Each structure stands twice: as C-alpha cells, then as structure tokens.
C-alpha cells in the first residue's frame, strides 16, 4: 500500500467518525452534542488540514531504517506538534483532533513501516512508545491526562499506546469485522462496544469523577444487548442516551479516537 493510499484511509477514518450518528455527546451532522463550540463543518476543515501531516507520518514510517523505533516515534512527535498548529489554525483554536493527531498518527506511521517489515501495527506501536507513560506523566500537573494519572493512576492514551492498543486489536476491530449491514449502524455499534470497555479520559474529565466509567459501561452494554442501532429498541435507547449526555455535558472523546483508529485499521485490512 502506498503512502498516498495510507494517507487517504486516514482522512476517510476521520470523516467516517464525524458523520456517524447519533453519537452520545459527540459532534455529528445532526447534532453538536456536548460541544457548542464545534460542528460537523469544523471537523471537515480540521480533517483536511491534517492531510499533509498524515502523508508525512506515512513517509516517516516508510523511510525509517533504524533499529530503535522510539526514534521513529520522536520524528512523528515533532511532525505532530506542527500538525496541532495547522489544526488550531483551521479551527480558530478549537481542539477537534488533538487525540487523533497522536493515535491516528501512530497508526499511519506504523502501518507504513509495516509495508516493509513482517510485524503488525500493534507490535510496532508498542516498540515506538516503550516507556512513554513513565517519560510523559507523573511529573507535571498541566494537562488533564497528567492530573488523572496522579489522581487515579490512569495512563490514558499513552498507556493504551504503550500496550499496543489492546482494546482496538482484541475488541473493536474483531467486533467491526463481524458486523453486517449499513455502515452507520456498524460504526455506531462499534463505538458503543468501545464505550463498554474503555476508561475514557475525556468522560472522566467532563464528569469530574471516575465512577462515571462503570455507568457508561453499563449503558453501552444495555444498548448492545438491545440489538444495537439495527433495532427500534436500540435506536430509541441511543437517542435517550444522547439526551442524557448533553444534559450532563458528558463527552466520549477518547472513545471517538479509538473508533477513528479502528476504522483506519479496518480500511487498511479491507474490512470496510
């Protein structure tokens, strides 16, 4: 697969996520959820502003020939800093895709690297991010991720990356692969499968407590038990859940990022 094909799949994954609806508390074409400063057009602008970054991420992966993949990660991180600037310029300083710049950037780079190696993306990402939680967290208290690490011992997206994104590898991607029917319903059900297991740092931040996680797990499991979006009961429950999320100002930003990378890997592997 070429650099251009990998880049195109990255942009498709971003756009697939934002148009999937109705997502509880998240931006979609019908509803801005718990994000009054955002809308679907802003996400389209943001996605397109990141095209050159994903092309660069793919090139970093294609060109890297060293032994220590942490060096490849450092190159990607420098590109990611510039990508954030491009995103904030496109969105007038609204944070639409900061999480995706990190996670999807990793997968794009790793996937490109894997075109010439006999490993899979998840193994490569583990090698790229080895020691990341220890290096990045626990010293400062500036970001939400750092505060949560100190308060709850949760490493968030960094810990997920260092573990090789097991929730995507073992849960979300196999789940999406066995779904059938309309793409919107498949992606929505996959999102809720992610919600049923993730400790979403964005949700913890919005709620101001960690107890919200078990509540979210139960809601997602109930939705899936009802048959998901392909059933009237599932649709009705999802609309109710969206109202609850907006009322409480909850958001599932971490889950959305995992849906993006699940979609990307599904595109890469011909599942979508």
Coordinates of C-alpha atoms in Angstrom, one line a residue:
X1 CA 0.0 0.0 0.0
X2 CA 1.4 3.4 -1.0
X3 CA 1.9 6.5 1.2
X4 CA -1.0 8.2 -0.7
X5 CA -3.3 5.2 -0.1
X6 CA -2.5 5.1 3.6
X7 CA -3.0 8.9 3.9
X8 CA -6.4 8.7 2.1
X9 CA -7.5 6.0 4.6
X10 CA -6.5 8.2 7.5
X11 CA -8.7 11.1 6.2
X12 CA -11.5 8.7 5.5
X13 CA -11.3 7.4 9.0
X14 CA -11.6 10.9 10.5
X15 CA -14.6 11.7 8.3
X16 CA -16.3 8.3 8.9
X17 CA -16.2 9.1 12.6
X18 CA -17.7 12.6 12.5
X19 CA -20.6 11.6 10.1
X20 CA -21.6 8.6 12.2
X21 CA -24.7 9.5 14.2
X22 CA -26.3 9.8 16.7
X23 CA -23.2 9.5 18.9
X24 CA -23.8 10.3 22.6
X25 CA -22.5 13.8 23.4
X26 CA -20.4 13.9 20.3
X27 CA -20.5 16.1 17.2
X28 CA -22.3 14.7 14.1
X29 CA -24.1 16.2 11.1
X30 CA -27.4 16.3 13.1
X31 CA -26.2 17.5 16.5
X32 CA -23.2 19.1 18.2
X33 CA -23.8 17.1 21.3
X34 CA -21.9 18.5 24.4
X35 CA -19.7 20.7 22.1
X36 CA -21.4 24.0 21.4
X37 CA -18.1 25.4 20.1
X38 CA -18.0 22.8 17.3
X39 CA -20.0 21.5 14.3
X40 CA -19.5 19.0 11.5
X41 CA -18.1 21.6 9.1
X42 CA -15.3 22.4 11.6
X43 CA -14.4 18.7 11.8
X44 CA -14.3 18.5 8.0
X45 CA -12.0 21.6 7.9
X46 CA -9.8 20.1 10.7
X47 CA -9.6 16.7 8.9
X48 CA -8.4 18.3 5.7
X49 CA -5.9 20.5 7.5
X50 CA -4.2 17.2 8.7
X51 CA -3.7 15.6 5.3
X52 CA -0.1 16.8 4.9
X53 CA 0.7 15.5 8.5
X54 CA -0.6 12.0 7.7
X55 CA 1.3 12.0 4.5
X56 CA 4.4 13.0 6.5
X57 CA 3.6 10.3 9.1
X58 CA 3.4 7.7 6.4
X59 CA 6.7 8.9 4.9
X60 CA 8.4 8.7 8.3
X61 CA 7.3 5.1 8.6
X62 CA 8.2 4.2 5.0
X63 CA 11.7 5.8 5.2
X64 CA 12.8 4.7 8.8
X65 CA 15.6 2.2 8.7
X66 CA 16.9 2.4 12.3
X67 CA 16.7 -0.3 15.0
X68 CA 15.2 1.7 17.8
X69 CA 11.6 2.5 16.9
X70 CA 11.4 5.1 19.6
X71 CA 13.5 7.3 17.3
X72 CA 10.8 7.0 14.7
X73 CA 8.2 8.0 17.3
X74 CA 10.2 11.1 18.1
X75 CA 10.3 12.1 14.5
X76 CA 6.5 11.6 14.4
X77 CA 6.0 13.7 17.5
X78 CA 7.8 16.6 16.0
X79 CA 5.5 16.4 13.0
X80 CA 2.6 16.1 15.3
X81 CA 3.4 19.4 17.0
X82 CA 3.2 21.2 13.7
X83 CA 0.0 19.3 12.9
X84 CA -1.6 20.7 16.0
X85 CA -0.7 24.2 14.9
X86 CA -2.3 23.5 11.5
X87 CA -5.4 22.1 13.2
X88 CA -5.8 25.1 15.5
X89 CA -5.3 27.5 12.6
X90 CA -8.1 25.7 10.6
X91 CA -10.5 25.6 13.6
X92 CA -9.8 29.0 15.1
X93 CA -8.2 27.4 18.2
X94 CA -10.8 24.8 18.8
X95 CA -9.4 21.3 19.7
X96 CA -11.1 19.0 17.3
X97 CA -8.5 16.3 16.6
X98 CA -5.6 16.6 19.2
X99 CA -6.2 13.0 20.3
X100 CA -6.4 11.7 16.7
X101 CA -3.2 13.5 15.8
X102 CA -1.5 11.3 18.4
X103 CA -3.3 8.0 17.9
X104 CA -4.1 8.0 14.2
X105 CA -0.6 9.5 13.5
X106 CA 0.9 6.4 15.3
X107 CA -1.2 4.0 13.3
X108 CA -0.4 5.7 10.0
X109 CA 3.3 5.7 10.7
X110 CA 3.3 2.1 11.9
X111 CA 1.2 0.9 9.0
X112 CA 3.5 2.5 6.5
X113 CA 6.6 1.0 8.4
X114 CA 4.9 -2.4 8.2
X115 CA 4.7 -2.4 4.4
X116 CA 8.4 -3.3 4.5
X117 CA 8.6 -5.4 7.7
X118 CA 7.0 -8.6 8.9
X119 CA 5.4 -7.2 12.0
X120 CA 1.9 -5.8 12.6
X121 CA 0.9 -2.3 13.5
X122 CA 0.1 -3.1 17.1
X123 CA 3.6 -4.6 17.8
X124 CA 5.3 -1.7 16.1
X125 CA 3.4 0.9 18.1
X126 CA 4.4 -1.0 21.4
X127 CA 8.0 -0.6 20.3
X128 CA 7.6 3.0 19.3
X129 CA 6.1 4.1 22.6
X130 CA 8.1 1.9 25.0
X131 CA 8.5 3.8 28.3
X132 CA 6.1 6.6 27.2
X133 CA 3.9 6.8 30.3
X134 CA 6.9 7.0 32.6
X135 CA 8.6 9.7 30.5
X136 CA 5.5 11.8 30.0
X137 CA 3.3 11.5 33.1
X138 CA 3.7 11.9 36.8
X139 CA 6.0 15.0 36.9
X140 CA 3.8 17.9 35.9
X141 CA 0.1 18.6 36.5
X142 CA -0.6 20.7 33.4
X143 CA -2.8 18.5 31.3
X144 CA -6.0 16.5 32.1
X145 CA -4.0 13.3 31.3
X146 CA -1.3 14.2 33.8
X147 CA -3.8 15.1 36.5
X148 CA -5.7 11.9 36.0
X149 CA -2.5 9.9 36.1
X150 CA -1.7 11.4 39.5
X151 CA -5.2 11.3 40.9
X152 CA -6.4 7.9 39.6
X153 CA -3.3 6.1 38.4
X154 CA -4.7 6.1 34.8
X155 CA -2.2 6.5 32.0
X156 CA -4.9 7.3 29.4
X157 CA -4.0 7.2 25.7
X158 CA -0.3 6.9 26.4
X159 CA -0.8 3.7 28.4
X160 CA -3.1 2.4 25.6
X161 CA -0.4 3.1 23.1
X162 CA 2.4 1.5 25.1
X163 CA 0.2 -1.6 25.5
X164 CA -0.3 -1.7 21.7
X165 CA -4.0 -0.5 21.8
X166 CA -5.4 -3.9 23.0
X167 CA -8.9 -2.5 23.0
X168 CA -8.7 -1.9 19.3
X169 CA -6.7 -5.1 18.5
X170 CA -8.7 -7.5 20.6
X171 CA -12.2 -6.0 20.9
X172 CA -13.1 -3.2 18.5
X173 CA -11.5 -4.4 15.2
X174 CA -12.8 -8.1 15.6
X175 CA -16.2 -6.7 16.5
X176 CA -16.4 -4.4 13.5
X177 CA -15.2 -7.2 11.2
X178 CA -18.2 -9.4 12.2
X179 CA -20.8 -6.6 11.8
X180 CA -23.1 -6.5 8.7
X181 CA -25.5 -4.1 7.1
X182 CA -25.5 -0.3 6.9
X183 CA -22.1 1.4 7.6
X184 CA -23.5 4.0 10.0
X185 CA -25.1 1.3 12.2
X186 CA -21.9 -0.8 12.1
X187 CA -19.7 2.1 13.2
X188 CA -22.2 3.2 15.9
X189 CA -22.3 -0.3 17.3
X190 CA -18.5 -0.5 17.2
X191 CA -18.3 2.9 19.1
X192 CA -20.6 1.5 21.8
X193 CA -18.6 -1.7 22.0
X194 CA -15.5 0.5 22.7
X195 CA -17.5 2.5 25.3
X196 CA -18.5 -0.7 27.0
X197 CA -14.8 -1.4 27.9
X198 CA -12.8 1.9 27.7
X199 CA -11.8 4.1 30.6
X200 CA -12.5 7.2 28.6
X201 CA -10.3 10.0 30.0
X202 CA -12.4 12.7 28.3
X203 CA -15.5 11.3 30.1
X204 CA -13.7 11.3 33.4
X205 CA -12.6 14.9 32.9
X206 CA -16.1 16.0 32.0
X207 CA -17.8 14.2 34.9
X208 CA -15.1 15.1 37.4
X209 CA -15.1 11.6 38.8
X210 CA -14.1 8.0 37.9
X211 CA -17.4 6.4 38.9
X212 CA -18.9 7.6 35.6
X213 CA -16.9 4.9 33.8
X214 CA -18.9 2.0 35.3
X215 CA -22.1 3.8 34.5
X216 CA -21.0 4.3 30.9
X217 CA -20.0 0.7 30.6
X218 CA -23.5 -0.4 31.7
X219 CA -25.3 2.0 29.3
X220 CA -23.2 0.7 26.3
X221 CA -23.8 -3.0 27.3
X222 CA -27.5 -2.3 27.6
X223 CA -27.6 -0.7 24.1
X224 CA -25.7 -3.7 22.6
X225 CA -28.0 -6.2 24.4
X226 CA -31.0 -4.5 22.8
X227 CA -29.5 -5.4 19.4
X228 CA -27.7 -2.1 18.6
X229 CA -28.8 0.5 16.1
X230 CA -30.3 -2.1 13.8
X231 CA -33.3 -2.4 16.2
X232 CA -36.0 0.0 17.2
X233 CA -35.2 -0.5 20.9
X234 CA -31.5 0.1 20.3
X235 CA -32.3 3.3 18.3
X236 CA -34.7 4.6 20.9
X237 CA -32.2 3.9 23.7
X238 CA -29.4 5.7 21.8
X239 CA -31.5 8.8 21.4
X240 CA -32.3 8.8 25.1
X241 CA -28.6 8.3 25.9
X242 CA -27.6 11.2 23.7
X243 CA -30.1 13.5 25.6
X244 CA -28.6 12.3 29.0
X245 CA -25.0 13.0 27.8
X246 CA -26.0 16.5 26.6
X247 CA -27.8 17.3 29.8
X248 CA -24.8 16.2 31.9
X249 CA -22.3 17.8 29.5
X250 CA -20.6 14.4 29.0
X251 CA -18.4 13.6 26.0
X252 CA -16.7 10.4 24.7
X253 CA -13.7 12.0 23.0
X254 CA -11.4 9.0 23.9
X255 CA -13.9 6.5 22.5
X256 CA -14.2 8.6 19.3
X257 CA -10.5 8.5 18.8
X258 CA -10.5 4.7 19.2
X259 CA -13.3 4.5 16.6
X260 CA -11.2 6.5 14.2
X261 CA -8.2 4.1 14.5
X262 CA -10.5 1.1 14.4
X263 CA -11.9 2.5 11.1
X264 CA -8.5 3.2 9.8
X265 CA -7.3 -0.4 10.5
X266 CA -10.5 -1.8 9.0
X267 CA -9.8 0.2 5.8
X268 CA -6.2 -0.9 5.8
X269 CA -7.2 -4.5 6.1
X270 CA -10.2 -4.5 3.7
X271 CA -12.8 -4.9 6.5
X272 CA -14.5 -1.7 5.4

